[in-house]
Short mmCIF file of C-alpha atoms in Angstrom, two decimals:
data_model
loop_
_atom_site.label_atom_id
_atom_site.label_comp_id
_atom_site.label_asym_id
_atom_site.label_seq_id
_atom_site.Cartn_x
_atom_site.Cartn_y
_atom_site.Cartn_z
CA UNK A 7 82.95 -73.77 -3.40
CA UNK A 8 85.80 -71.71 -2.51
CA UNK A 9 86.49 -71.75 1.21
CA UNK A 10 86.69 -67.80 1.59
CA UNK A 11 82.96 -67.79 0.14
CA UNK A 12 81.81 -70.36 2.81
CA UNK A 13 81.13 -67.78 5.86
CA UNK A 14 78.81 -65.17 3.84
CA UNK A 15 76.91 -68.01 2.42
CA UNK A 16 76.26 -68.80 6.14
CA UNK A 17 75.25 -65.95 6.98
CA UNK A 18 73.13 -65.64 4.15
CA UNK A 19 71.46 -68.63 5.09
CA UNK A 20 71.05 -66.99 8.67
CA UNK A 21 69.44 -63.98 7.23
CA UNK A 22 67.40 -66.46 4.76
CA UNK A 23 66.10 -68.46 7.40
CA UNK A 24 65.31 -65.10 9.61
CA UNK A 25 62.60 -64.31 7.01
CA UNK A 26 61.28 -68.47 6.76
CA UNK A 27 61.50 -69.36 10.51
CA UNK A 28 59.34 -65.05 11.76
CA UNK A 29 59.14 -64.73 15.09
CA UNK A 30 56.63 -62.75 17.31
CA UNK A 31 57.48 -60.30 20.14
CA UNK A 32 57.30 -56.31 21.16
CA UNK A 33 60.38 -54.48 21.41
CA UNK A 34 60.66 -50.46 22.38
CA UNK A 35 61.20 -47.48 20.00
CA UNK A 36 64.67 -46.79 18.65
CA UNK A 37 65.85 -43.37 20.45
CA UNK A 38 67.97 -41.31 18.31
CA UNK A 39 71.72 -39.93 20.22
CA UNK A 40 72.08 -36.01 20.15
CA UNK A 41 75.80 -34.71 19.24
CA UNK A 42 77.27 -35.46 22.49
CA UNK A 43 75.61 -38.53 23.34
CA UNK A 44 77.40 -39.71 19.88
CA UNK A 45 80.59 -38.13 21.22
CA UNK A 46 80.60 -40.04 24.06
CA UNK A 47 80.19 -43.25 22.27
CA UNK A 48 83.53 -45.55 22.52
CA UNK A 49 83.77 -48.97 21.41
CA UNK A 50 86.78 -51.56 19.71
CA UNK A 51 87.91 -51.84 16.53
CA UNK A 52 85.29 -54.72 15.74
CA UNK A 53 81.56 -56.09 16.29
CA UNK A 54 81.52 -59.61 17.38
CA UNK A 55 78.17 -61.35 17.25
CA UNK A 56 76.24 -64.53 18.42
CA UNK A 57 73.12 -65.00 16.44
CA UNK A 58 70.84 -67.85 17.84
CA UNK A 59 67.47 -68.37 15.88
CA UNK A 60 65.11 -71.18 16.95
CA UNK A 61 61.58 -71.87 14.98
CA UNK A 62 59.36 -74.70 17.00
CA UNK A 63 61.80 -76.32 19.14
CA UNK A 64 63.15 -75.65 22.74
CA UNK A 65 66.40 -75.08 23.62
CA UNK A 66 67.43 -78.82 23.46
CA UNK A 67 65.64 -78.94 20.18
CA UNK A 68 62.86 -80.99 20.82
CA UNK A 69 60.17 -79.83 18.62
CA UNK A 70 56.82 -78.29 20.02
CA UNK A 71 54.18 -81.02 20.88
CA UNK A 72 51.94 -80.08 18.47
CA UNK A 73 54.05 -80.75 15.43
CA UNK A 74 52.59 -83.45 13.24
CA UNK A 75 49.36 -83.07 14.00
CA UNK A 76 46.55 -83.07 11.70
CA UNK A 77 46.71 -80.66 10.20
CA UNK A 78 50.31 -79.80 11.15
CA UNK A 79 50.39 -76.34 12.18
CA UNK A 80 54.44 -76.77 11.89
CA UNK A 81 54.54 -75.72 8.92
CA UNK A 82 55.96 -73.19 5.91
CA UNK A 83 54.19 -72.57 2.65
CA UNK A 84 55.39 -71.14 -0.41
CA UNK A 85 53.77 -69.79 -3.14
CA UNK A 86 55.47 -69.15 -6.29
CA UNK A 87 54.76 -66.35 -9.47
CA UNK A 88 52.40 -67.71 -11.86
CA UNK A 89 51.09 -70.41 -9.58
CA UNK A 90 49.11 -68.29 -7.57
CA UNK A 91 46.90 -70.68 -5.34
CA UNK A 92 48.95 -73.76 -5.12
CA UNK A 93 51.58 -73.75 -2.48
CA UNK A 94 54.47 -75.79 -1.92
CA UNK A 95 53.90 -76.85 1.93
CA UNK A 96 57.31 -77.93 4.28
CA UNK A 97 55.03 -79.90 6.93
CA UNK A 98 56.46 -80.79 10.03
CA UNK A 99 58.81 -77.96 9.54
CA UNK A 100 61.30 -77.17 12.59
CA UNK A 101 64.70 -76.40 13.68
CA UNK A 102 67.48 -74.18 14.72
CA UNK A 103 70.59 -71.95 14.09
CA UNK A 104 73.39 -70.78 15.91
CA UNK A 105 76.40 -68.66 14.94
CA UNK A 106 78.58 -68.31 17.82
CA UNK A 107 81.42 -65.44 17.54
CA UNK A 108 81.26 -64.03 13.83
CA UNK A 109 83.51 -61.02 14.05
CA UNK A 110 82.77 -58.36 11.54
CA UNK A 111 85.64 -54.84 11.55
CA UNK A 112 86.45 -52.70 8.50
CA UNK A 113 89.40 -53.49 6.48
CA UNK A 114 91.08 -52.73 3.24
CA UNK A 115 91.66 -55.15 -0.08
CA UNK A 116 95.11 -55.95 -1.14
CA UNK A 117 96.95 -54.13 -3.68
CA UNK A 118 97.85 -57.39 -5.27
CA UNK A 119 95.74 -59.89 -6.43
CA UNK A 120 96.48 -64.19 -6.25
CA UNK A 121 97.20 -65.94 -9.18
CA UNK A 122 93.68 -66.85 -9.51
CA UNK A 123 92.84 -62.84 -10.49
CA UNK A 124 90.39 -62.31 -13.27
CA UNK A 125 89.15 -58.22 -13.70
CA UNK A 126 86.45 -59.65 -16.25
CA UNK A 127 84.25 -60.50 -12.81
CA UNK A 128 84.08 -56.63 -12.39
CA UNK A 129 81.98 -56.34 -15.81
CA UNK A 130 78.97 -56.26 -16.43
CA UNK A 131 77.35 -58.03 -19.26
CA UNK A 132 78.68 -55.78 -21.97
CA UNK A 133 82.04 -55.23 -20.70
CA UNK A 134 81.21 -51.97 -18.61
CA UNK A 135 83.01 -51.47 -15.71
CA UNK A 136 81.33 -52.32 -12.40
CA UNK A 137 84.01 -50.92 -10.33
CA UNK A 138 86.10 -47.89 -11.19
CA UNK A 139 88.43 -48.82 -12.77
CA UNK A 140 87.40 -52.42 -12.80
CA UNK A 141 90.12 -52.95 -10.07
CA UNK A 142 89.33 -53.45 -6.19
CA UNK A 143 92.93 -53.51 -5.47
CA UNK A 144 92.86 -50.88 -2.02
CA UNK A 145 88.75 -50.62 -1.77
CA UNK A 146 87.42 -50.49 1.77
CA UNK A 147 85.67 -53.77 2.76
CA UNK A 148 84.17 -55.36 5.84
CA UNK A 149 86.07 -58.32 6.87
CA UNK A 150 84.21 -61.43 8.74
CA UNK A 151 86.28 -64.47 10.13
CA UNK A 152 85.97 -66.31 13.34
CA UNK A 153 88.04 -66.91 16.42
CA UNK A 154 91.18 -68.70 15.27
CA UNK A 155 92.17 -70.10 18.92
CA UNK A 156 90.47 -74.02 18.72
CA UNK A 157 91.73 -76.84 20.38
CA UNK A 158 91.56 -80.14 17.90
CA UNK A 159 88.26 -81.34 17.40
CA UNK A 160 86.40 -77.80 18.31
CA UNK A 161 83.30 -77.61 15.83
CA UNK A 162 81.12 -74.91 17.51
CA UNK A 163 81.19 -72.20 15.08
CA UNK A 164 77.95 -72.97 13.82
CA UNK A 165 75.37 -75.20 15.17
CA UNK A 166 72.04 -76.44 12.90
CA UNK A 167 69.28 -78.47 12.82
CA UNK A 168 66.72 -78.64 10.48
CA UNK A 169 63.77 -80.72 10.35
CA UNK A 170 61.08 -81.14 7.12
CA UNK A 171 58.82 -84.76 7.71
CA UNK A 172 56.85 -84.34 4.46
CA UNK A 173 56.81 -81.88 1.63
CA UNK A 174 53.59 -81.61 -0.56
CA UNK A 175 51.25 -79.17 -2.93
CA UNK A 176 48.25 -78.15 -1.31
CA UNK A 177 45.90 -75.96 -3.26
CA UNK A 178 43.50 -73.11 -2.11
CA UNK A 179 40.13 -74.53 -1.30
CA UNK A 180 37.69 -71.46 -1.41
CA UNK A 181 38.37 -68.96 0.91
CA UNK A 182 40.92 -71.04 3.10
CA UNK A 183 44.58 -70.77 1.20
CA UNK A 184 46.24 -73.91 0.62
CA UNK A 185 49.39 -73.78 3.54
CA UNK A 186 46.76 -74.20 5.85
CA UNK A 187 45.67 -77.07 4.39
CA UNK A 188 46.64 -81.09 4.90
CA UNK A 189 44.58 -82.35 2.01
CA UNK A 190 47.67 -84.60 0.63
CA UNK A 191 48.85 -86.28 3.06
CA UNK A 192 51.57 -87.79 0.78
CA UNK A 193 55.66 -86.67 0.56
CA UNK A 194 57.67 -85.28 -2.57
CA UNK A 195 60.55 -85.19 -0.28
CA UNK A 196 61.95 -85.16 2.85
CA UNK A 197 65.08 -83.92 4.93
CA UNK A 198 66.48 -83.80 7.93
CA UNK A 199 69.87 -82.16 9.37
CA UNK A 200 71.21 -83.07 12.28
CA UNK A 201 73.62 -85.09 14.61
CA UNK A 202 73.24 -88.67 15.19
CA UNK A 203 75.07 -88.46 18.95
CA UNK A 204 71.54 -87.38 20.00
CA UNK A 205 67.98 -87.38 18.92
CA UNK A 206 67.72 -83.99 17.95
CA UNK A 207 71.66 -83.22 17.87
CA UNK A 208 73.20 -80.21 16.49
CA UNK A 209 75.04 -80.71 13.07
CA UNK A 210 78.36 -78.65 14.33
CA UNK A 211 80.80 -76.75 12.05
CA UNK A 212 83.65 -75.04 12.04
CA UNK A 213 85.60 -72.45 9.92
CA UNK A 214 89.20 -71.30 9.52
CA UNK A 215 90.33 -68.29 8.06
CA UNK A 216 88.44 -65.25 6.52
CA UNK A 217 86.71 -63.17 4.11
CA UNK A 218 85.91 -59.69 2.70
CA UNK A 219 82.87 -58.18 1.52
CA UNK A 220 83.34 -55.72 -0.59
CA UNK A 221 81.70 -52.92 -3.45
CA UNK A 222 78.98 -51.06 -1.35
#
């Protein structure tokens, strides 16, 4: 994979794991700002976030005490189209994310393209233009990258670990649906992601350079 792809497809992953790894909590109303609360408004010329997700572990990472019990309530089931009832089950499911320092501003494309241009991308499947006129030379685009002052050795962009003990089909029995259930006890599969400095390390990353999203 191209290296300018490798920061959205983090942060697809972020957003990805948002929806697998919910988390529970009450948070106030949104207020709307009248005219000259808006005008009052002043900020930089860029959002810089830290996005930290955890989903059964502490803040060292040590998963909750009750995962892999019987049944395993550490758990994430998924139930496909057409196989209504059966559920692929990720038992002793836990981990964490962090993103530390994504910087996000608004930017504009080049008017000249690498040697590795190709306009057909900007087609759809019977040649029609996607973009007018199948060019992004000059479109506006939001530009993500990371902070480019790192000593040698400094991997803390992103942080991960991921933990999956067994992975198994469990079917609905009656009225009880079949992630709840810990009728095969056997494994299809396993995985874990992680540092070996530590029990439950952080696998660290880090990323050079930048990218631009682009065509909204």
């Amino acid at each position: 994979m191209p290296s300018k792809y490798i920061p959205f497809m983090f942060v697809a992953l972020w957003l990805l794991l948002s929806i697998i790894y919910p988390q529970t909590g009450k948070t106030d109303s949104m207020v709307p700002l009248n005219d000259s609360e808006l005008q009052s408004v002043i900020g930089g010329d860029a959002i810089q976030l830290t996005l930290r997700l955890r989903n059964n572990v502490g803040e060292d990472n040590a998963p909750d005490t009750a995962c892999g019990g019987n049944p395993d309530p550490c758990r994430l089931g998924l139930e496909f189209f057409a196989r209504e009832g059966n559920w692929l089950v990720l038992k002793e499911f836990y981990g964490s994310l962090a993103i530390e320092d994504v910087r996000l501003e608004g930017a504009y494309l080049s008017n000249s393209g690498s040697s590795y241009r190709d306009l057909s991308r900007f087609e759809d499947a019977d040649g029609n233009c996607l973009l007018s006129p199948c060019n992004p030379d000059g479109l506006p685009a939001i530009q993500l990258d990371y902070p480019f002052a790192k000593g040698p050795g400094e991997y803390q962009d992103m942080n991960t670990f991921l933990n999956i003990g067994r992975m198994a089909v469990e079917v609905d029995d009656g009225a009880t649906p079949g992630f709840m259930l810990d009728n095969n006890p056997g494994s299809a599969m396993a995985f874990r992601m992680s540092d070996s400095a530590s029990a439950n390390g952080d696998m660290q990353m880090r990323f050079d350079g930048r990218a631009f999203l682009y065509g909204f």
